[in-house]
PDB file of C-alpha atoms in Angstrom:
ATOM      1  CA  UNK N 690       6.142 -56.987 -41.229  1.00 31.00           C
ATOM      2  CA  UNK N 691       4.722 -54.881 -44.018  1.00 35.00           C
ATOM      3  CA  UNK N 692       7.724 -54.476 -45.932  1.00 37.00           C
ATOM      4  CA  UNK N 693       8.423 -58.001 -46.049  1.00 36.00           C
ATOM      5  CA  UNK N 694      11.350 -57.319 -43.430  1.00 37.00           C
ATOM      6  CA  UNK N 695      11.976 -60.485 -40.766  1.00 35.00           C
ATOM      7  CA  UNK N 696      11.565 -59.615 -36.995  1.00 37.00           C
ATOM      8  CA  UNK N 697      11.572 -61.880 -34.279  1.00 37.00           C
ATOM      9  CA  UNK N 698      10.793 -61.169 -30.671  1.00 36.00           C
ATOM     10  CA  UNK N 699      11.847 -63.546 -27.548  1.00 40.00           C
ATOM     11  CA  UNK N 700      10.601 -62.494 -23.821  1.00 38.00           C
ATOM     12  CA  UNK N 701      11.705 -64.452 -21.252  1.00 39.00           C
ATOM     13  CA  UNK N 702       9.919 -63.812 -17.820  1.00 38.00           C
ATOM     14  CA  UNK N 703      12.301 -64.340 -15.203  1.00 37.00           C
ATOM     15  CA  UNK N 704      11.966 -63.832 -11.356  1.00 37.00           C
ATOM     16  CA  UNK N 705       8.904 -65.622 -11.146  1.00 40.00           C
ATOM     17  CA  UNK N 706       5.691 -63.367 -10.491  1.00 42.00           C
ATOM     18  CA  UNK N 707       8.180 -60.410 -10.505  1.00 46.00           C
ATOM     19  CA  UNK N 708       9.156 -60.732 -14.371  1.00 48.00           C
ATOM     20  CA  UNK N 709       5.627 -61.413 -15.142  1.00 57.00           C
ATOM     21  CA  UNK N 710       2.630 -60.906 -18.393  1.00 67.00           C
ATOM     22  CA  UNK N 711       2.632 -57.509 -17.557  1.00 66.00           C
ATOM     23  CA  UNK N 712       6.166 -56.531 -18.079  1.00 67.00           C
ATOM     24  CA  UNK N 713       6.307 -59.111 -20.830  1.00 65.00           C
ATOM     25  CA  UNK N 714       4.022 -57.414 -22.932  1.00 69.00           C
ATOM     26  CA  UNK N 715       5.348 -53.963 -22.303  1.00 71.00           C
ATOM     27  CA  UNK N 716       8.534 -55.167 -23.914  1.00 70.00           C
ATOM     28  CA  UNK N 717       6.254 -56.355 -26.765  1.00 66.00           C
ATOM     29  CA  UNK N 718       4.729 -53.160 -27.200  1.00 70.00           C
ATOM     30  CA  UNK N 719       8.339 -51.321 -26.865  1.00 71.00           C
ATOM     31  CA  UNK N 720       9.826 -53.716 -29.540  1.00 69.00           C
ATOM     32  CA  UNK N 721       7.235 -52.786 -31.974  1.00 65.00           C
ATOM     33  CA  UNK N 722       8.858 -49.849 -32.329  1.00 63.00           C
ATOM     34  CA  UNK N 723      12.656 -51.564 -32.227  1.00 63.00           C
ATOM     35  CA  UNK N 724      10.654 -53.589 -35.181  1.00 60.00           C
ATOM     36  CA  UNK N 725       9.724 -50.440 -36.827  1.00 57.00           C
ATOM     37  CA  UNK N 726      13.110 -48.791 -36.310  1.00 59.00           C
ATOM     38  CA  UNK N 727      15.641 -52.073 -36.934  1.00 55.00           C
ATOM     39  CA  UNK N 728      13.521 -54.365 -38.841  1.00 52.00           C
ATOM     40  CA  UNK N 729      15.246 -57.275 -36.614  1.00 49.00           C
ATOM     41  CA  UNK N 730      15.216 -57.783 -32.441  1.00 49.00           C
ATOM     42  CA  UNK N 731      15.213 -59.738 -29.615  1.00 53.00           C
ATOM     43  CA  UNK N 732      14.199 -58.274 -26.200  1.00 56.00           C
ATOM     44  CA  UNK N 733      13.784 -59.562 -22.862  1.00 59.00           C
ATOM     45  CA  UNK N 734      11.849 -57.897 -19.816  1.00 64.00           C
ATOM     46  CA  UNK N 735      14.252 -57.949 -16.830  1.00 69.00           C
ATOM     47  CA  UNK N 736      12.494 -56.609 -13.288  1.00 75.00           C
ATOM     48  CA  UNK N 737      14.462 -54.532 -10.915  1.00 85.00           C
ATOM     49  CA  UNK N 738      16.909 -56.464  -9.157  1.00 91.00           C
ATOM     50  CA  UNK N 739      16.590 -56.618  -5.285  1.00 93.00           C
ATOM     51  CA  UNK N 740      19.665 -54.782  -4.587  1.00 93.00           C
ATOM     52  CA  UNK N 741      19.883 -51.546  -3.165  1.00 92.00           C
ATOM     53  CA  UNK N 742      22.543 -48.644  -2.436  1.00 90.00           C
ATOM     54  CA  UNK N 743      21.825 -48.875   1.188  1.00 91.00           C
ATOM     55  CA  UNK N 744      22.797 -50.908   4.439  1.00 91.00           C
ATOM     56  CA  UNK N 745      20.444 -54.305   4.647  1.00 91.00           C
ATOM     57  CA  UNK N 746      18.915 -54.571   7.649  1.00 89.00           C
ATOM     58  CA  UNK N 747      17.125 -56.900   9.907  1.00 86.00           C
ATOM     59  CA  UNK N 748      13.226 -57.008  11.080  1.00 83.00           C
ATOM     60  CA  UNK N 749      12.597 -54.481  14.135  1.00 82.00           C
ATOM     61  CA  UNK N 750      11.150 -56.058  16.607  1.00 80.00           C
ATOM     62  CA  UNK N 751       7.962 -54.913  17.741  1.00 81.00           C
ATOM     63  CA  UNK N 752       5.788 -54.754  21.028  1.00 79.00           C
ATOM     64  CA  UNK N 753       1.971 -55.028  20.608  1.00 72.00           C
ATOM     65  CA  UNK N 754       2.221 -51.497  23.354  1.00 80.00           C
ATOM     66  CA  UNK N 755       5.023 -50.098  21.532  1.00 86.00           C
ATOM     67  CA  UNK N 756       3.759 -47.148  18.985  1.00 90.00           C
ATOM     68  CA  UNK N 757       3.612 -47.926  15.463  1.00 90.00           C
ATOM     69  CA  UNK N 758       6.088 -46.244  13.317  1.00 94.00           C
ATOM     70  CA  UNK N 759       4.654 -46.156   9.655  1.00 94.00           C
ATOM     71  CA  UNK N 760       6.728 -44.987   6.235  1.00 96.00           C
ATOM     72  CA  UNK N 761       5.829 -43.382   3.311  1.00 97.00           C
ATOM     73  CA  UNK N 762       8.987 -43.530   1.308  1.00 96.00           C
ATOM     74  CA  UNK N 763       9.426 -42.260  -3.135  1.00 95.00           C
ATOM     75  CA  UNK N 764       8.303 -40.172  -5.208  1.00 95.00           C
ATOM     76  CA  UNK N 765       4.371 -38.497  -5.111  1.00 96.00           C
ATOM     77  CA  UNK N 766       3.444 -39.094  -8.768  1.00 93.00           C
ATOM     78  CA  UNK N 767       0.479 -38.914  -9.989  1.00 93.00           C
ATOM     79  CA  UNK N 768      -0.387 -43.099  -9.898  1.00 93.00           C
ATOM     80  CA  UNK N 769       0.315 -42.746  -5.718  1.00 94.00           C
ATOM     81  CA  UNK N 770      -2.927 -42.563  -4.093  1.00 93.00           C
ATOM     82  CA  UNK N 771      -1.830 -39.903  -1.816  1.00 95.00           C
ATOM     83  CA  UNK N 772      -5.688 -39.295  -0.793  1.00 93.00           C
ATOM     84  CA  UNK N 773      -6.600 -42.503  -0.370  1.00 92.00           C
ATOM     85  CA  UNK N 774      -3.101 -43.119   1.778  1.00 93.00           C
ATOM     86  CA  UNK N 775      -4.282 -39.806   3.935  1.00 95.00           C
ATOM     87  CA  UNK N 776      -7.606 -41.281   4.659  1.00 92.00           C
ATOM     88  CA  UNK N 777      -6.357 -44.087   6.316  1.00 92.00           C
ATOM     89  CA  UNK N 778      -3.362 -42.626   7.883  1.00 94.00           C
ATOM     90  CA  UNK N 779      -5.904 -40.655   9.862  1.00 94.00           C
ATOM     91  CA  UNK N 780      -8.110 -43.027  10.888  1.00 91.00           C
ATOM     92  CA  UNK N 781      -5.267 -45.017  12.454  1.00 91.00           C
ATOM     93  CA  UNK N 782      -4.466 -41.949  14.246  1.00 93.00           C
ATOM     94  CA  UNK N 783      -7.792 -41.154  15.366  1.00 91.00           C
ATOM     95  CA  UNK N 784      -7.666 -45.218  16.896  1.00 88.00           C
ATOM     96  CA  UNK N 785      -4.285 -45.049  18.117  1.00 90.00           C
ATOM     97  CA  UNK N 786      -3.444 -41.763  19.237  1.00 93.00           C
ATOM     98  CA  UNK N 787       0.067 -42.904  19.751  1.00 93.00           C
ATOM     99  CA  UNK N 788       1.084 -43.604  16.178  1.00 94.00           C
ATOM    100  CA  UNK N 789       4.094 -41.958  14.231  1.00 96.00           C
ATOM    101  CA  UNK N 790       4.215 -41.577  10.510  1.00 97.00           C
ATOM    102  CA  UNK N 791       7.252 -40.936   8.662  1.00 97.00           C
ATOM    103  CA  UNK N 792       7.296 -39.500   5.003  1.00 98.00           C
ATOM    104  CA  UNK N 793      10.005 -39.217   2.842  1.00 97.00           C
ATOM    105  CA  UNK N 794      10.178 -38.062  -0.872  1.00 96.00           C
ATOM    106  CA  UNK N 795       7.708 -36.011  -2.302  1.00 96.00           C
ATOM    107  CA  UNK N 796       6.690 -34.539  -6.123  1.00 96.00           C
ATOM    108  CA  UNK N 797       8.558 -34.771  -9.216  1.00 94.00           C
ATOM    109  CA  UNK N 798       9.020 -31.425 -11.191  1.00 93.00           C
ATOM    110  CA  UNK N 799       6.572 -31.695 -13.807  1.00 93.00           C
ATOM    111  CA  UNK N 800       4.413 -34.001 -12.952  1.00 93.00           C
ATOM    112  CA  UNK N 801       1.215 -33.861 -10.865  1.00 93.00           C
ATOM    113  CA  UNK N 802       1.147 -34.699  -7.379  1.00 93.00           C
ATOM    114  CA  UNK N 803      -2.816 -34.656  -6.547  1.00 92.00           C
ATOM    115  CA  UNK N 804      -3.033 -35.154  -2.645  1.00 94.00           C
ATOM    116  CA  UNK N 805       0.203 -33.722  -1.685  1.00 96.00           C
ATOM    117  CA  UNK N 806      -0.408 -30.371  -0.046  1.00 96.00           C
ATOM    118  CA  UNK N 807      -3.596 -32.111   2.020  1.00 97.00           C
ATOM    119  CA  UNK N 808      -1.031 -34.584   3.066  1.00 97.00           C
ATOM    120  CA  UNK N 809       1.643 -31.380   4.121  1.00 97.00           C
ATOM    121  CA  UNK N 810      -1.011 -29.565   5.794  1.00 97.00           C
ATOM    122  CA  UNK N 811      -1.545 -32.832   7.624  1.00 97.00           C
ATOM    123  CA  UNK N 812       1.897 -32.969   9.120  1.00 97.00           C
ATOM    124  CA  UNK N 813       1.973 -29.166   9.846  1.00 97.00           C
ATOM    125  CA  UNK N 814      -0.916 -30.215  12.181  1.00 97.00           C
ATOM    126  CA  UNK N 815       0.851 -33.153  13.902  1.00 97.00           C
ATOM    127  CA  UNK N 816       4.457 -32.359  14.028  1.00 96.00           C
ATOM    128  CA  UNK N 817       5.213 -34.411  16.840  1.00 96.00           C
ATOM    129  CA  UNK N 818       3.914 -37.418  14.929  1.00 97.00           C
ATOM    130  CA  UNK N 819       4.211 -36.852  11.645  1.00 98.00           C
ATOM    131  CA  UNK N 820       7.870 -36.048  10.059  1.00 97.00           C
ATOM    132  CA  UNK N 821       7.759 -35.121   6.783  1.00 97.00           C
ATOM    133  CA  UNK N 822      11.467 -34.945   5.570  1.00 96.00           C
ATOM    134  CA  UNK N 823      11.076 -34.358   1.826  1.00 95.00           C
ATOM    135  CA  UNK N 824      13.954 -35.936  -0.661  1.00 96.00           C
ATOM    136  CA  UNK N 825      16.921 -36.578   1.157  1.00 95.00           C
ATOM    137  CA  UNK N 826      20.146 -38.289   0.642  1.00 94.00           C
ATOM    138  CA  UNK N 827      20.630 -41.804   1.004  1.00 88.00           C
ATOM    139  CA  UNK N 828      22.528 -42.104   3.874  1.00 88.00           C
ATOM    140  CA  UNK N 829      19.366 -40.038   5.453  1.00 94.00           C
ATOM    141  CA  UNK N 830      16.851 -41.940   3.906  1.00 93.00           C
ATOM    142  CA  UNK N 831      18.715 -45.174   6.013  1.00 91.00           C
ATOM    143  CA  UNK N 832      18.535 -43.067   8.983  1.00 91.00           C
ATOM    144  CA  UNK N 833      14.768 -42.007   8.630  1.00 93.00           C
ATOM    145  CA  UNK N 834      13.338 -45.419   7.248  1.00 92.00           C
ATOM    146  CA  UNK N 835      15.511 -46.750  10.378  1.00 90.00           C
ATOM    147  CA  UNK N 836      12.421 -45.844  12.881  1.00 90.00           C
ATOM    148  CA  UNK N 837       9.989 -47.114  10.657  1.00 93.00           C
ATOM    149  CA  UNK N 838       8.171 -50.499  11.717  1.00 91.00           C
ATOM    150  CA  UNK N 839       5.970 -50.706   8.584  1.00 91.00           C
ATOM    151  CA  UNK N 840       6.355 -48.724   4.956  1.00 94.00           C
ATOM    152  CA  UNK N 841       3.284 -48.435   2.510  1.00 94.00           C
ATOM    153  CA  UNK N 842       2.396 -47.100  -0.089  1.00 93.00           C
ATOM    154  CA  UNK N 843      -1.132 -47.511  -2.775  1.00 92.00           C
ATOM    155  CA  UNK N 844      -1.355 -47.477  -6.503  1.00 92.00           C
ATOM    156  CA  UNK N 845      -4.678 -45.382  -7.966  1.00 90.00           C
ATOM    157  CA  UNK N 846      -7.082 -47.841  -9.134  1.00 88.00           C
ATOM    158  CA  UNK N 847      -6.856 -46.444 -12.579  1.00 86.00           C
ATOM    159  CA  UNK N 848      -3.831 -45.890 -15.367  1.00 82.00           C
ATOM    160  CA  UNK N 849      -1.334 -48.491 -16.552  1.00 81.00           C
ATOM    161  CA  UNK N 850       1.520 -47.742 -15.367  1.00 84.00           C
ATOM    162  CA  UNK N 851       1.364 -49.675 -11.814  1.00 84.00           C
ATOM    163  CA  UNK N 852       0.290 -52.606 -13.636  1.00 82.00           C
ATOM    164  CA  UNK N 853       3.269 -52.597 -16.110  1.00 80.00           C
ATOM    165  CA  UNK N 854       5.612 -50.906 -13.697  1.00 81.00           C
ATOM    166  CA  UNK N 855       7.827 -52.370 -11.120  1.00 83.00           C
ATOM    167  CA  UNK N 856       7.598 -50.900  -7.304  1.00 87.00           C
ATOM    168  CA  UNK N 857      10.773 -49.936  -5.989  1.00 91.00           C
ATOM    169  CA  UNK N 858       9.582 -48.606  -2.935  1.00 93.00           C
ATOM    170  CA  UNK N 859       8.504 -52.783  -2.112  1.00 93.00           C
ATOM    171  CA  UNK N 860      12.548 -53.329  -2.483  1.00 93.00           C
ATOM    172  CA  UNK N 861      13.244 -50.413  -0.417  1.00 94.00           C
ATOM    173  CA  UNK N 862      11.162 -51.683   2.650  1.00 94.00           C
ATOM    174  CA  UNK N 863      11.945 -54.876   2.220  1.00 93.00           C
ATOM    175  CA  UNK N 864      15.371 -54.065   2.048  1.00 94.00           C
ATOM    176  CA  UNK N 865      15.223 -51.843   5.075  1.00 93.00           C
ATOM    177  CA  UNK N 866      14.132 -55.443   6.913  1.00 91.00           C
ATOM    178  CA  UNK N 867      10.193 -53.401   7.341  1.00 91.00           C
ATOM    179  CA  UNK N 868       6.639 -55.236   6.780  1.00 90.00           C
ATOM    180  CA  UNK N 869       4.549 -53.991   3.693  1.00 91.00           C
ATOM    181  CA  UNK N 870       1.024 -52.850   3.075  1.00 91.00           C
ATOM    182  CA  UNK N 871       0.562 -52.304  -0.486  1.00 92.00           C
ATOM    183  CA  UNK N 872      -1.918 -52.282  -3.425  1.00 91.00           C
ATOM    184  CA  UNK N 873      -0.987 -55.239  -5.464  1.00 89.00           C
ATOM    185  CA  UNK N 874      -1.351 -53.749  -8.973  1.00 88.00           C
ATOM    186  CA  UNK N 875       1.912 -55.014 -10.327  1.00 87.00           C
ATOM    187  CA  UNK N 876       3.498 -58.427 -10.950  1.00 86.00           C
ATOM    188  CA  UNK N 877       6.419 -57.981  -7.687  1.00 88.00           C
ATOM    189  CA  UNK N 878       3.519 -56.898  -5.457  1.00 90.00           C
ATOM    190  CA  UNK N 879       0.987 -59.644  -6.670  1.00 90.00           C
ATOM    191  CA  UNK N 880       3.575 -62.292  -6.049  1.00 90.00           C
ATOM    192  CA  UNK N 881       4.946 -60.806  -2.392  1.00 91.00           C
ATOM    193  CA  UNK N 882       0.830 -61.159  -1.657  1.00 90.00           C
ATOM    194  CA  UNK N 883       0.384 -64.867  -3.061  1.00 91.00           C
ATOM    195  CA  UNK N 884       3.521 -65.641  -0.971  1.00 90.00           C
ATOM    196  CA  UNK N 885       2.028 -64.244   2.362  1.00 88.00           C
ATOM    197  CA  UNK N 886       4.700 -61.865   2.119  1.00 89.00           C
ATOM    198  CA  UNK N 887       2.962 -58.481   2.004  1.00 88.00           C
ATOM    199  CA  UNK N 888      -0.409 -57.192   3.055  1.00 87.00           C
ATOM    200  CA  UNK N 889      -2.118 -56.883   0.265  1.00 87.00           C
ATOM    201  CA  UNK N 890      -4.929 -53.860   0.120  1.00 88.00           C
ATOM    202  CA  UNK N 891      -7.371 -53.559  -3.220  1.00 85.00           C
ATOM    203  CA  UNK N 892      -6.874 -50.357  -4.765  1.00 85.00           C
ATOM    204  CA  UNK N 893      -9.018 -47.273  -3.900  1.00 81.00           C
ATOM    205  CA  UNK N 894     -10.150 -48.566  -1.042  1.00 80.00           C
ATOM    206  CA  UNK N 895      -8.736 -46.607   1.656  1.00 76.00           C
ATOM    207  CA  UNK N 896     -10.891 -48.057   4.650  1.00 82.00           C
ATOM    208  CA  UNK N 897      -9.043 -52.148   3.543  1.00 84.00           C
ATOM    209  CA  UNK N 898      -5.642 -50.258   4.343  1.00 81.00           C
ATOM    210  CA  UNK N 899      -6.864 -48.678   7.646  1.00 82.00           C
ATOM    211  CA  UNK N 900      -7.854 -51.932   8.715  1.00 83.00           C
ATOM    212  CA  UNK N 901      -4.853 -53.732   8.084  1.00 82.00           C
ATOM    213  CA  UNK N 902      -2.416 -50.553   9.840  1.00 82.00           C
ATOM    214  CA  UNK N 903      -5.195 -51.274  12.535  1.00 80.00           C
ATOM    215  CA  UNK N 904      -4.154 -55.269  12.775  1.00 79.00           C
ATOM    216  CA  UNK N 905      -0.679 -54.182  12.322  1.00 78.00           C
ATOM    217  CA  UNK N 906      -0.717 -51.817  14.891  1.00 71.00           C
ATOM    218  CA  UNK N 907      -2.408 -54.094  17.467  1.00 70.00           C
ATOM    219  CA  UNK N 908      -0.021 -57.176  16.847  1.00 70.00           C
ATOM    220  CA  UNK N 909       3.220 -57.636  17.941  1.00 63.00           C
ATOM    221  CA  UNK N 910       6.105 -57.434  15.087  1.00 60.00           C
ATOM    222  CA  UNK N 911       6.214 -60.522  13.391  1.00 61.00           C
ATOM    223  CA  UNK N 912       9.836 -61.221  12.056  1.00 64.00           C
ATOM    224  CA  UNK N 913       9.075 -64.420  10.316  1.00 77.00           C
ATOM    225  CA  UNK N 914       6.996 -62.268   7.881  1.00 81.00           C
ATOM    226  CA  UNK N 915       9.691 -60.111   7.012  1.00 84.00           C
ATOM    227  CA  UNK N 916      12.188 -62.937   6.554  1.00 86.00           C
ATOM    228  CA  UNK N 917      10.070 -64.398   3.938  1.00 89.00           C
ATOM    229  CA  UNK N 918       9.381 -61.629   2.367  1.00 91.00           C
ATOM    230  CA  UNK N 919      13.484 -61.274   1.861  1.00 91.00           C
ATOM    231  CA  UNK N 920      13.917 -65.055   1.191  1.00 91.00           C
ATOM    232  CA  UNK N 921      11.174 -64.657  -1.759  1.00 92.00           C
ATOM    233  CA  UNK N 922      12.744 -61.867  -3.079  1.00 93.00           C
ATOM    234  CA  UNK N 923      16.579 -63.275  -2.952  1.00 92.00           C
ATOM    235  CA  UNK N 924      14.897 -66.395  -4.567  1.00 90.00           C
ATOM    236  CA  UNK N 925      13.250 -64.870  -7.682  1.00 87.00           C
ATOM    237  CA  UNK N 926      14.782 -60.913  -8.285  1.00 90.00           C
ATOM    238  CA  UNK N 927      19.131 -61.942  -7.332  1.00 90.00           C
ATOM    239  CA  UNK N 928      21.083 -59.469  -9.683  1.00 90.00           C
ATOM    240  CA  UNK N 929      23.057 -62.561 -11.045  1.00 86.00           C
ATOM    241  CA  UNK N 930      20.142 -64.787 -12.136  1.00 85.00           C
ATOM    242  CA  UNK N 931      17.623 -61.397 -14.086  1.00 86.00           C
ATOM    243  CA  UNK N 932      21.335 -61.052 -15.316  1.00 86.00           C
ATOM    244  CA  UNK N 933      21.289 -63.769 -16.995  1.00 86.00           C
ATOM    245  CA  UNK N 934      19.414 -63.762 -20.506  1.00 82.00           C
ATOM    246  CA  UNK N 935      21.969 -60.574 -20.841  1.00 83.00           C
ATOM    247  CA  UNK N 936      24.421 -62.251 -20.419  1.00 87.00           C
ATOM    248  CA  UNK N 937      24.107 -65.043 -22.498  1.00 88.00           C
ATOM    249  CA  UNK N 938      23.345 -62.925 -25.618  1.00 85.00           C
ATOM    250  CA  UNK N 939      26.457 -61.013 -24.561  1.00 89.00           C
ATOM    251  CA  UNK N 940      28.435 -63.940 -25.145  1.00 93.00           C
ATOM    252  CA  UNK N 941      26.574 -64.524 -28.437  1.00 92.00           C
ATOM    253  CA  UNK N 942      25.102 -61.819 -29.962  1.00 88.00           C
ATOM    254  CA  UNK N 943      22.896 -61.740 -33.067  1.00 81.00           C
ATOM    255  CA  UNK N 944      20.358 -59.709 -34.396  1.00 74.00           C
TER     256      UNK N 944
END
């Protein structure tokens, strides 16, 4: 440091891909300012654990001639390609008639939404396959996320915040026992796609993500997806074992 002070800096990436280089060196760039601040630190990046305030639940099962139930769960902010997510919603409707979308969440106050009123106007158009809930309460969210086959959701190709950001809304759908097409911007979502896990679209490009609601949509539900997709994530993001470099500095602190 400039003023001669010591500082020392230990990341440990845990949870495999999901405690990977790019939350690594966001806690680097954070504890230049602990430096700054302290003089002294030690940090470690610690994902999201996969544990959620909500009942776990099974795959659904799926006919290939049962309607496709698709979920857009969280918050619109402004790195949720709400436009891009649109465009392919309705091209899988315009295929398959018979598909149901449900949407909950919605904007944050203060932050930019850019999409969201094309995507209400949407589901004014289609009410009886499109239900738009906005934020509800948990025990709702079970409910609505309940009739859901698939949830998805896409990061904007630009910004860095989906690359050094987690993605909650995988947990949620993966908690919720539901298969995942997703951009695979982040470290969780990169790793759920090298483990076969996910269905992994590029971002901005709104015609992939059709596609792959197409093949999902003509394909009977596959549960052995969904079950790795939960094994992976037990495996690598357990509350107990991203617990544990806190832990072990609990029981010996030092600066």
């Amino acid at each position: 440091a400039a003023d001669g002070a010591c500082a020392t800096v230990r990341t440990r990436a845990v949870g495999g891909a999901a405690g990977g280089a790019p939350q690594r060196e966001a806690a680097l760039g954070q504890g230049g300012e602990v430096w700054r601040r302290h003089q002294c630190a030690t940090g470690h990046a610690i994902p999201i654990a996969f544990d959620l305030p909500l009942p776990r639940r099974p795959p659904r099962v799926r006919r290939a001639n049962d309607p496709l139930v698709i979920a857009l769960s969280g918050s619109a902010n402004p790195w949720l390609d709400i436009s891009g997510l649109l465009t392919a919603f309705q091209a899988v409707q315009a295929e398959r008639p018979d598909t149901r979308f449900v949407i909950t969440g919605g904007p944050v106050p203060g932050l930019p939404a850019p999409g969201w009123s094309a995507l209400e106007s949407w589901a004014r158009r289609f009410p009886e396959h499109v239900r738009l809930t906005g934020w509800i309460p948990h025990g709702a969210l079970a409910d609505a996320l309940g009739a859901a086959h698939v949830g998805v959701f896409a990061d904007r190709p630009e910004g860095l915040e989906p690359e050094l950001g987690d993605r909650t809304r995988a947990l949620l759908y993966a908690w919720r026992g539901r298969d995942l097409v997703a951009t695979a911007r982040s470290a969780r979502m990169a790793g759920l796609a090298a483990a076969g896990c996910a269905y992994a679209v590029p971002a901005g490009e709104a015609a992939e993500r059709a596609r792959a609601l197409r093949r999902l949509a003509a394909e009977e539900r596959a549960p052995d997806r969904s079950e790795r997709r939960v094994a992976h994530l037990d495996a690598s993001s357990a509350p107990g074992m991203l617990a544990t470099p806190l832990l072990e500095w609990v029981a010996a602190p030092s600066r």
